[in-house]
Amino acid sequence: MAASQLPTVIEVENLDNRFGSHVVHKDLDLNLFKGEILGVVGGSGTGKSVLLRSIVGLHKPSDGRIRVFGKDLNELSAVERSDTEQRFGVLFQRGALFTSLNLLQNIALPLIEHCDLSRADAEELARMKLALTGLPADSALKYPSELSGGMVKRAALARALAMDPEIMFLDEPTAGLDPIGAAAFDKLIVTLRDALGLTVFLVTHDLDTLYTTCDRVAVLSQKKVLVADRIEKVAATDDAWIQEYCQGPRGRAASYAFRAHETSRLRE
């Protein structure tokens, strides 16, 4: 089924984001459909993270409308907005784990604060979330400073999954990972989407992620979404930045690797 035939879970209409005289977004439109993984890309300064923060409520847009699950966030009461935002899971670019807490405590904290669970019940669920992301059981008592970059990403993902969200927001999830670690994380995102029925909004610059993980790719350029479509359609768009990005050496390598993988998979 085409993405546009699926229910819409997020609608962004005529979004403006200004910081003083600096305009980041102007009349930006974008939809996120249920069950898809949408990759958001763009050059430096195009406001990828600003868009993510606008949708999850960490930044108030200058103008425009954002509907989530059919509700305009600006029209919700504080309680209604909080209830809606609890249906989100967010993985921030650098993990944003509490360094003074071990992983078990990091993941249990939102369950204790928002779900009125006992510490014992919250920690039992936290161990399950850690297991979902592929972390070993003994990592639960480790602190963020004791982990590799890949383990921090997985721990942050486990915390984002803590409250069984319907939509996951991932900000540069593979940044700083080696190619093997990044590929494993990409595969994990798809596995979790399929197993848990998640919808994923993914900010990235990683071309391999776009080819292997994303159902659609939205390109931010000229203060708006220039194109949002399958990566093959995006790569064929007549735009200088897109051509340099998708048809340069890294883009060609990612495309070749993806086609080779698909050919091998079809032969099996």
PDB file of C-alpha atoms in Angstrom:
ATOM      1  CA  MET A   1       0.000   0.000   0.000  1.00  0.00           C
ATOM      2  CA  ALA A   2       1.278   3.442  -0.922  1.00  0.00           C
ATOM      3  CA  ALA A   3       2.145   5.673   2.029  1.00  0.00           C
ATOM      4  CA  SER A   4      -0.463   8.261   0.997  1.00  0.00           C
ATOM      5  CA  GLN A   5      -3.203   5.604   1.359  1.00  0.00           C
ATOM      6  CA  LEU A   6      -2.345   5.030   5.017  1.00  0.00           C
ATOM      7  CA  PRO A   7      -3.865   7.009   7.903  1.00  0.00           C
ATOM      8  CA  THR A   8      -2.096  10.312   8.560  1.00  0.00           C
ATOM      9  CA  VAL A   9      -0.718  10.609  12.099  1.00  0.00           C
ATOM     10  CA  ILE A  10       1.068  13.968  11.748  1.00  0.00           C
ATOM     11  CA  GLU A  11       0.092  16.878   9.497  1.00  0.00           C
ATOM     12  CA  VAL A  12       2.308  19.959   9.287  1.00  0.00           C
ATOM     13  CA  GLU A  13       0.720  22.857   7.394  1.00  0.00           C
ATOM     14  CA  ASN A  14       2.173  26.257   6.482  1.00  0.00           C
ATOM     15  CA  LEU A  15       4.781  25.987   9.229  1.00  0.00           C
ATOM     16  CA  ASP A  16       6.979  29.022   9.853  1.00  0.00           C
ATOM     17  CA  ASN A  17       9.977  29.054  12.166  1.00  0.00           C
ATOM     18  CA  ARG A  18      11.799  32.338  12.671  1.00  0.00           C
ATOM     19  CA  PHE A  19      14.566  33.315  15.050  1.00  0.00           C
ATOM     20  CA  GLY A  20      14.608  37.103  14.998  1.00  0.00           C
ATOM     21  CA  SER A  21      15.101  38.101  11.376  1.00  0.00           C
ATOM     22  CA  HIS A  22      16.402  34.641  10.445  1.00  0.00           C
ATOM     23  CA  VAL A  23      13.757  32.522   8.711  1.00  0.00           C
ATOM     24  CA  VAL A  24      14.354  28.772   8.966  1.00  0.00           C
ATOM     25  CA  HIS A  25      11.013  27.486   7.631  1.00  0.00           C
ATOM     26  CA  LYS A  26       8.375  29.269   5.546  1.00  0.00           C
ATOM     27  CA  ASP A  27       5.041  27.643   4.598  1.00  0.00           C
ATOM     28  CA  LEU A  28       6.433  24.165   5.206  1.00  0.00           C
ATOM     29  CA  ASP A  29       4.035  21.247   4.632  1.00  0.00           C
ATOM     30  CA  LEU A  30       4.692  17.615   5.548  1.00  0.00           C
ATOM     31  CA  ASN A  31       2.664  14.496   6.411  1.00  0.00           C
ATOM     32  CA  LEU A  32       3.727  11.416   8.352  1.00  0.00           C
ATOM     33  CA  PHE A  33       1.714   8.266   7.672  1.00  0.00           C
ATOM     34  CA  LYS A  34       0.969   5.457  10.098  1.00  0.00           C
ATOM     35  CA  GLY A  35       3.546   2.671  10.106  1.00  0.00           C
ATOM     36  CA  GLU A  36       6.081   4.354   7.828  1.00  0.00           C
ATOM     37  CA  ILE A  37       9.678   5.318   8.459  1.00  0.00           C
ATOM     38  CA  LEU A  38      10.172   8.840   7.110  1.00  0.00           C
ATOM     39  CA  GLY A  39      13.729  10.098   6.703  1.00  0.00           C
ATOM     40  CA  VAL A  40      14.248  13.867   6.871  1.00  0.00           C
ATOM     41  CA  VAL A  41      17.391  15.251   5.224  1.00  0.00           C
ATOM     42  CA  GLY A  42      18.741  18.616   4.165  1.00  0.00           C
ATOM     43  CA  GLY A  43      21.829  20.750   4.121  1.00  0.00           C
ATOM     44  CA  SER A  44      23.270  22.452   7.184  1.00  0.00           C
ATOM     45  CA  GLY A  45      20.920  25.107   8.531  1.00  0.00           C
ATOM     46  CA  THR A  46      17.771  23.800   6.844  1.00  0.00           C
ATOM     47  CA  GLY A  47      16.154  23.176  10.229  1.00  0.00           C
ATOM     48  CA  LYS A  48      15.847  19.392  10.416  1.00  0.00           C
ATOM     49  CA  SER A  49      16.109  19.265  14.200  1.00  0.00           C
ATOM     50  CA  VAL A  50      14.036  22.455  14.535  1.00  0.00           C
ATOM     51  CA  LEU A  51      11.233  20.720  12.652  1.00  0.00           C
ATOM     52  CA  LEU A  52      11.460  17.682  14.915  1.00  0.00           C
ATOM     53  CA  ARG A  53      11.439  19.859  18.031  1.00  0.00           C
ATOM     54  CA  SER A  54       8.445  21.802  16.708  1.00  0.00           C
ATOM     55  CA  ILE A  55       6.421  18.630  16.265  1.00  0.00           C
ATOM     56  CA  VAL A  56       7.239  17.133  19.669  1.00  0.00           C
ATOM     57  CA  GLY A  57       6.491  20.388  21.469  1.00  0.00           C
ATOM     58  CA  LEU A  58       9.993  21.472  22.455  1.00  0.00           C
ATOM     59  CA  HIS A  59       9.849  24.538  20.200  1.00  0.00           C
ATOM     60  CA  LYS A  60       6.841  26.756  19.509  1.00  0.00           C
ATOM     61  CA  PRO A  61       6.607  27.607  15.796  1.00  0.00           C
ATOM     62  CA  SER A  62       6.195  31.203  14.687  1.00  0.00           C
ATOM     63  CA  ASP A  63       3.148  30.284  12.599  1.00  0.00           C
ATOM     64  CA  GLY A  64       1.357  27.354  11.013  1.00  0.00           C
ATOM     65  CA  ARG A  65      -0.479  24.307  12.246  1.00  0.00           C
ATOM     66  CA  ILE A  66       0.667  20.917  13.508  1.00  0.00           C
ATOM     67  CA  ARG A  67      -1.936  18.180  13.912  1.00  0.00           C
ATOM     68  CA  VAL A  68      -1.049  14.949  15.680  1.00  0.00           C
ATOM     69  CA  PHE A  69      -3.577  12.107  15.660  1.00  0.00           C
ATOM     70  CA  GLY A  70      -6.011  14.602  14.122  1.00  0.00           C
ATOM     71  CA  LYS A  71      -5.652  17.144  16.938  1.00  0.00           C
ATOM     72  CA  ASP A  72      -4.151  20.619  16.645  1.00  0.00           C
ATOM     73  CA  LEU A  73      -1.466  20.784  19.337  1.00  0.00           C
ATOM     74  CA  ASN A  74      -2.001  24.518  19.839  1.00  0.00           C
ATOM     75  CA  GLU A  75      -5.665  23.991  20.669  1.00  0.00           C
ATOM     76  CA  LEU A  76      -5.131  21.327  23.322  1.00  0.00           C
ATOM     77  CA  SER A  77      -5.246  21.979  27.036  1.00  0.00           C
ATOM     78  CA  ALA A  78      -2.056  21.371  29.005  1.00  0.00           C
ATOM     79  CA  VAL A  79      -3.384  17.993  30.191  1.00  0.00           C
ATOM     80  CA  GLU A  80      -4.476  16.935  26.693  1.00  0.00           C
ATOM     81  CA  ARG A  81      -1.164  18.013  25.225  1.00  0.00           C
ATOM     82  CA  SER A  82       0.752  16.074  27.873  1.00  0.00           C
ATOM     83  CA  ASP A  83      -1.349  12.974  27.147  1.00  0.00           C
ATOM     84  CA  THR A  84      -0.632  13.327  23.424  1.00  0.00           C
ATOM     85  CA  GLU A  85       3.092  13.847  23.938  1.00  0.00           C
ATOM     86  CA  GLN A  86       3.251  10.688  26.042  1.00  0.00           C
ATOM     87  CA  ARG A  87       2.435   8.812  22.851  1.00  0.00           C
ATOM     88  CA  PHE A  88       5.815   9.991  21.493  1.00  0.00           C
ATOM     89  CA  GLY A  89       9.228   8.467  22.037  1.00  0.00           C
ATOM     90  CA  VAL A  90      12.252  10.672  21.342  1.00  0.00           C
ATOM     91  CA  LEU A  91      15.875   9.687  20.803  1.00  0.00           C
ATOM     92  CA  PHE A  92      18.019  12.813  20.939  1.00  0.00           C
ATOM     93  CA  GLN A  93      21.180  13.163  18.898  1.00  0.00           C
ATOM     94  CA  ARG A  94      23.625  12.553  21.744  1.00  0.00           C
ATOM     95  CA  GLY A  95      21.394  10.224  23.733  1.00  0.00           C
ATOM     96  CA  ALA A  96      20.624  12.772  26.483  1.00  0.00           C
ATOM     97  CA  LEU A  97      20.851  10.105  29.182  1.00  0.00           C
ATOM     98  CA  PHE A  98      21.181  11.247  32.775  1.00  0.00           C
ATOM     99  CA  THR A  99      24.859  10.674  33.517  1.00  0.00           C
ATOM    100  CA  SER A 100      24.270  10.304  37.269  1.00  0.00           C
ATOM    101  CA  LEU A 101      21.835   7.406  36.743  1.00  0.00           C
ATOM    102  CA  ASN A 102      22.560   3.915  35.505  1.00  0.00           C
ATOM    103  CA  LEU A 103      20.660   2.555  32.500  1.00  0.00           C
ATOM    104  CA  LEU A 104      18.019   0.833  34.583  1.00  0.00           C
ATOM    105  CA  GLN A 105      17.297   4.068  36.450  1.00  0.00           C
ATOM    106  CA  ASN A 106      17.332   6.134  33.237  1.00  0.00           C
ATOM    107  CA  ILE A 107      14.659   3.978  31.628  1.00  0.00           C
ATOM    108  CA  ALA A 108      12.586   3.417  34.761  1.00  0.00           C
ATOM    109  CA  LEU A 109      12.357   7.140  35.551  1.00  0.00           C
ATOM    110  CA  PRO A 110       9.614   8.104  33.033  1.00  0.00           C
ATOM    111  CA  LEU A 111       7.632   5.010  34.015  1.00  0.00           C
ATOM    112  CA  ILE A 112       7.720   6.029  37.667  1.00  0.00           C
ATOM    113  CA  GLU A 113       6.926   9.676  36.947  1.00  0.00           C
ATOM    114  CA  HIS A 114       4.164   9.254  34.367  1.00  0.00           C
ATOM    115  CA  CYS A 115       2.689   5.775  34.879  1.00  0.00           C
ATOM    116  CA  ASP A 116       2.509   5.682  38.672  1.00  0.00           C
ATOM    117  CA  LEU A 117       4.430   2.407  38.782  1.00  0.00           C
ATOM    118  CA  SER A 118       6.383   1.128  41.745  1.00  0.00           C
ATOM    119  CA  ARG A 119      10.141   1.215  41.342  1.00  0.00           C
ATOM    120  CA  ALA A 120      10.265  -2.590  41.191  1.00  0.00           C
ATOM    121  CA  ASP A 121       7.663  -2.773  38.394  1.00  0.00           C
ATOM    122  CA  ALA A 122       9.267   0.112  36.501  1.00  0.00           C
ATOM    123  CA  GLU A 123      12.687  -1.520  36.653  1.00  0.00           C
ATOM    124  CA  GLU A 124      11.278  -4.851  35.456  1.00  0.00           C
ATOM    125  CA  LEU A 125       9.823  -3.097  32.413  1.00  0.00           C
ATOM    126  CA  ALA A 126      13.080  -1.195  31.950  1.00  0.00           C
ATOM    127  CA  ARG A 127      14.992  -4.475  31.716  1.00  0.00           C
ATOM    128  CA  MET A 128      12.554  -5.613  29.007  1.00  0.00           C
ATOM    129  CA  LYS A 129      13.134  -2.418  27.010  1.00  0.00           C
ATOM    130  CA  LEU A 130      16.898  -2.868  27.239  1.00  0.00           C
ATOM    131  CA  ALA A 131      16.515  -6.420  25.948  1.00  0.00           C
ATOM    132  CA  LEU A 132      14.357  -5.171  23.051  1.00  0.00           C
ATOM    133  CA  THR A 133      17.228  -3.001  21.853  1.00  0.00           C
ATOM    134  CA  GLY A 134      19.723  -5.856  22.016  1.00  0.00           C
ATOM    135  CA  LEU A 135      21.674  -4.737  25.080  1.00  0.00           C
ATOM    136  CA  PRO A 136      22.973  -7.487  27.387  1.00  0.00           C
ATOM    137  CA  ALA A 137      21.339  -7.920  30.798  1.00  0.00           C
ATOM    138  CA  ASP A 138      24.476  -6.810  32.661  1.00  0.00           C
ATOM    139  CA  SER A 139      24.353  -3.392  30.988  1.00  0.00           C
ATOM    140  CA  ALA A 140      21.405  -2.385  33.190  1.00  0.00           C
ATOM    141  CA  LEU A 141      23.621  -1.328  36.079  1.00  0.00           C
ATOM    142  CA  LYS A 142      26.180   0.497  33.968  1.00  0.00           C
ATOM    143  CA  TYR A 143      26.387   4.270  33.704  1.00  0.00           C
ATOM    144  CA  PRO A 144      26.451   6.132  30.374  1.00  0.00           C
ATOM    145  CA  SER A 145      30.150   6.935  30.800  1.00  0.00           C
ATOM    146  CA  GLU A 146      30.899   3.202  30.843  1.00  0.00           C
ATOM    147  CA  LEU A 147      29.292   2.525  27.472  1.00  0.00           C
ATOM    148  CA  SER A 148      30.450   2.628  23.879  1.00  0.00           C
ATOM    149  CA  GLY A 149      28.772   5.022  21.469  1.00  0.00           C
ATOM    150  CA  GLY A 150      26.638   2.239  20.015  1.00  0.00           C
ATOM    151  CA  MET A 151      25.488   1.107  23.454  1.00  0.00           C
ATOM    152  CA  VAL A 152      24.546   4.679  24.391  1.00  0.00           C
ATOM    153  CA  LYS A 153      22.380   4.881  21.255  1.00  0.00           C
ATOM    154  CA  ARG A 154      20.637   1.623  22.126  1.00  0.00           C
ATOM    155  CA  ALA A 155      20.129   2.686  25.740  1.00  0.00           C
ATOM    156  CA  ALA A 156      18.639   5.987  24.593  1.00  0.00           C
ATOM    157  CA  LEU A 157      16.379   4.039  22.236  1.00  0.00           C
ATOM    158  CA  ALA A 158      15.291   1.816  25.124  1.00  0.00           C
ATOM    159  CA  ARG A 159      14.340   4.907  27.112  1.00  0.00           C
ATOM    160  CA  ALA A 160      12.439   6.301  24.129  1.00  0.00           C
ATOM    161  CA  LEU A 161      10.486   3.019  24.041  1.00  0.00           C
ATOM    162  CA  ALA A 162       9.818   3.048  27.781  1.00  0.00           C
ATOM    163  CA  MET A 163       6.189   4.166  27.622  1.00  0.00           C
ATOM    164  CA  ASP A 164       5.191   2.147  24.546  1.00  0.00           C
ATOM    165  CA  PRO A 165       5.007   5.125  22.151  1.00  0.00           C
ATOM    166  CA  GLU A 166       3.135   5.084  18.864  1.00  0.00           C
ATOM    167  CA  ILE A 167       5.499   7.520  17.120  1.00  0.00           C
ATOM    168  CA  MET A 168       9.269   7.507  17.448  1.00  0.00           C
ATOM    169  CA  PHE A 169      11.361  10.598  16.720  1.00  0.00           C
ATOM    170  CA  LEU A 170      15.019   9.823  16.072  1.00  0.00           C
ATOM    171  CA  ASP A 171      17.535  12.648  15.674  1.00  0.00           C
ATOM    172  CA  GLU A 172      20.669  11.462  13.829  1.00  0.00           C
ATOM    173  CA  PRO A 173      20.494   7.964  15.399  1.00  0.00           C
ATOM    174  CA  THR A 174      23.585   6.606  13.611  1.00  0.00           C
ATOM    175  CA  ALA A 175      25.789   9.721  13.931  1.00  0.00           C
ATOM    176  CA  GLY A 176      29.196   8.810  15.333  1.00  0.00           C
ATOM    177  CA  LEU A 177      28.783   5.062  14.824  1.00  0.00           C
ATOM    178  CA  ASP A 178      31.124   2.944  12.734  1.00  0.00           C
ATOM    179  CA  PRO A 179      29.604   1.433   9.541  1.00  0.00           C
ATOM    180  CA  ILE A 180      28.949  -1.952  11.160  1.00  0.00           C
ATOM    181  CA  GLY A 181      27.311  -0.387  14.213  1.00  0.00           C
ATOM    182  CA  ALA A 182      25.267   1.975  12.043  1.00  0.00           C
ATOM    183  CA  ALA A 183      24.025  -0.882   9.845  1.00  0.00           C
ATOM    184  CA  ALA A 184      23.028  -2.897  12.927  1.00  0.00           C
ATOM    185  CA  PHE A 185      21.139   0.098  14.323  1.00  0.00           C
ATOM    186  CA  ASP A 186      19.334   0.629  11.010  1.00  0.00           C
ATOM    187  CA  LYS A 187      18.232  -3.007  11.038  1.00  0.00           C
ATOM    188  CA  LEU A 188      17.067  -2.651  14.655  1.00  0.00           C
ATOM    189  CA  ILE A 189      14.868   0.340  13.776  1.00  0.00           C
ATOM    190  CA  VAL A 190      13.109  -1.619  11.023  1.00  0.00           C
ATOM    191  CA  THR A 191      12.703  -4.671  13.277  1.00  0.00           C
ATOM    192  CA  LEU A 192      11.151  -2.603  16.059  1.00  0.00           C
ATOM    193  CA  ARG A 193       8.875  -0.775  13.620  1.00  0.00           C
ATOM    194  CA  ASP A 194       7.589  -4.090  12.277  1.00  0.00           C
ATOM    195  CA  ALA A 195       7.295  -5.795  15.665  1.00  0.00           C
ATOM    196  CA  LEU A 196       5.722  -2.917  17.595  1.00  0.00           C
ATOM    197  CA  GLY A 197       3.759  -1.195  14.848  1.00  0.00           C
ATOM    198  CA  LEU A 198       5.666   2.049  15.260  1.00  0.00           C
ATOM    199  CA  THR A 199       5.650   5.116  13.041  1.00  0.00           C
ATOM    200  CA  VAL A 200       9.104   6.702  12.762  1.00  0.00           C
ATOM    201  CA  PHE A 201      10.230  10.276  12.027  1.00  0.00           C
ATOM    202  CA  LEU A 202      13.972  10.035  11.454  1.00  0.00           C
ATOM    203  CA  VAL A 203      16.355  12.960  10.985  1.00  0.00           C
ATOM    204  CA  THR A 204      19.567  11.774   9.369  1.00  0.00           C
ATOM    205  CA  HIS A 205      22.346  12.549   6.928  1.00  0.00           C
ATOM    206  CA  ASP A 206      23.292   8.872   6.511  1.00  0.00           C
ATOM    207  CA  LEU A 207      22.651   7.742   2.931  1.00  0.00           C
ATOM    208  CA  ASP A 208      22.815   4.065   3.884  1.00  0.00           C
ATOM    209  CA  THR A 209      20.013   4.677   6.393  1.00  0.00           C
ATOM    210  CA  LEU A 210      17.890   6.341   3.722  1.00  0.00           C
ATOM    211  CA  TYR A 211      18.245   3.410   1.335  1.00  0.00           C
ATOM    212  CA  THR A 212      17.928   0.527   3.795  1.00  0.00           C
ATOM    213  CA  THR A 213      15.509   1.897   6.390  1.00  0.00           C
ATOM    214  CA  CYS A 214      13.226   4.655   5.092  1.00  0.00           C
ATOM    215  CA  ASP A 215       9.953   4.198   3.220  1.00  0.00           C
ATOM    216  CA  ARG A 216      10.026   7.860   2.149  1.00  0.00           C
ATOM    217  CA  VAL A 217      12.553  10.663   2.277  1.00  0.00           C
ATOM    218  CA  ALA A 218      11.679  14.342   2.783  1.00  0.00           C
ATOM    219  CA  VAL A 219      14.248  16.903   1.669  1.00  0.00           C
ATOM    220  CA  LEU A 220      14.320  20.284   3.417  1.00  0.00           C
ATOM    221  CA  SER A 221      15.491  23.062   1.107  1.00  0.00           C
ATOM    222  CA  GLN A 222      14.540  26.657   0.379  1.00  0.00           C
ATOM    223  CA  LYS A 223      12.855  26.836   3.822  1.00  0.00           C
ATOM    224  CA  LYS A 224      10.315  24.118   2.967  1.00  0.00           C
ATOM    225  CA  VAL A 225       9.951  20.454   2.031  1.00  0.00           C
ATOM    226  CA  LEU A 226      11.207  20.383  -1.540  1.00  0.00           C
ATOM    227  CA  VAL A 227      10.218  16.760  -2.165  1.00  0.00           C
ATOM    228  CA  ALA A 228       8.934  13.815  -0.096  1.00  0.00           C
ATOM    229  CA  ASP A 229       8.938  10.464  -1.857  1.00  0.00           C
ATOM    230  CA  ARG A 230      10.751   7.136  -2.172  1.00  0.00           C
ATOM    231  CA  ILE A 231      14.518   7.537  -2.228  1.00  0.00           C
ATOM    232  CA  GLU A 232      14.684   6.543  -5.902  1.00  0.00           C
ATOM    233  CA  LYS A 233      12.285   9.356  -6.840  1.00  0.00           C
ATOM    234  CA  VAL A 234      14.089  11.824  -4.583  1.00  0.00           C
ATOM    235  CA  ALA A 235      17.469  10.959  -6.119  1.00  0.00           C
ATOM    236  CA  ALA A 236      16.061  11.768  -9.566  1.00  0.00           C
ATOM    237  CA  THR A 237      14.813  15.229  -8.535  1.00  0.00           C
ATOM    238  CA  ASP A 238      16.242  18.106 -10.564  1.00  0.00           C
ATOM    239  CA  ASP A 239      17.836  20.079  -7.736  1.00  0.00           C
ATOM    240  CA  ALA A 240      21.522  20.928  -7.341  1.00  0.00           C
ATOM    241  CA  TRP A 241      21.810  19.951  -3.658  1.00  0.00           C
ATOM    242  CA  ILE A 242      19.894  16.700  -4.131  1.00  0.00           C
ATOM    243  CA  GLN A 243      22.018  15.741  -7.107  1.00  0.00           C
ATOM    244  CA  GLU A 244      25.239  16.446  -5.261  1.00  0.00           C
ATOM    245  CA  TYR A 245      23.998  14.566  -2.200  1.00  0.00           C
ATOM    246  CA  CYS A 246      22.434  11.527  -3.874  1.00  0.00           C
ATOM    247  CA  GLN A 247      24.585  11.236  -7.001  1.00  0.00           C
ATOM    248  CA  GLY A 248      27.969  11.958  -5.428  1.00  0.00           C
ATOM    249  CA  PRO A 249      30.424   9.154  -4.543  1.00  0.00           C
ATOM    250  CA  ARG A 250      28.766   8.319  -1.209  1.00  0.00           C
ATOM    251  CA  GLY A 251      25.298   8.389  -2.720  1.00  0.00           C
ATOM    252  CA  ARG A 252      26.295   6.132  -5.595  1.00  0.00           C
ATOM    253  CA  ALA A 253      27.959   3.707  -3.171  1.00  0.00           C
ATOM    254  CA  ALA A 254      24.863   3.559  -0.956  1.00  0.00           C
ATOM    255  CA  SER A 255      22.601   3.047  -3.958  1.00  0.00           C
ATOM    256  CA  TYR A 256      24.836   0.299  -5.365  1.00  0.00           C
ATOM    257  CA  ALA A 257      25.023  -1.508  -2.005  1.00  0.00           C
ATOM    258  CA  PHE A 258      21.254  -1.349  -1.625  1.00  0.00           C
ATOM    259  CA  ARG A 259      20.588  -2.701  -5.137  1.00  0.00           C
ATOM    260  CA  ALA A 260      23.108  -5.505  -4.607  1.00  0.00           C
ATOM    261  CA  HIS A 261      21.454  -6.448  -1.317  1.00  0.00           C
ATOM    262  CA  GLU A 262      17.987  -6.457  -2.881  1.00  0.00           C
ATOM    263  CA  THR A 263      19.176  -8.578  -5.796  1.00  0.00           C
ATOM    264  CA  SER A 264      20.749 -11.080  -3.396  1.00  0.00           C
ATOM    265  CA  ARG A 265      17.600 -11.175  -1.253  1.00  0.00           C
ATOM    266  CA  LEU A 266      15.355 -11.862  -4.252  1.00  0.00           C
ATOM    267  CA  ARG A 267      17.576 -14.733  -5.352  1.00  0.00           C
ATOM    268  CA  GLU A 268      17.317 -16.481  -1.989  1.00  0.00           C
TER     269      GLU A 268
END
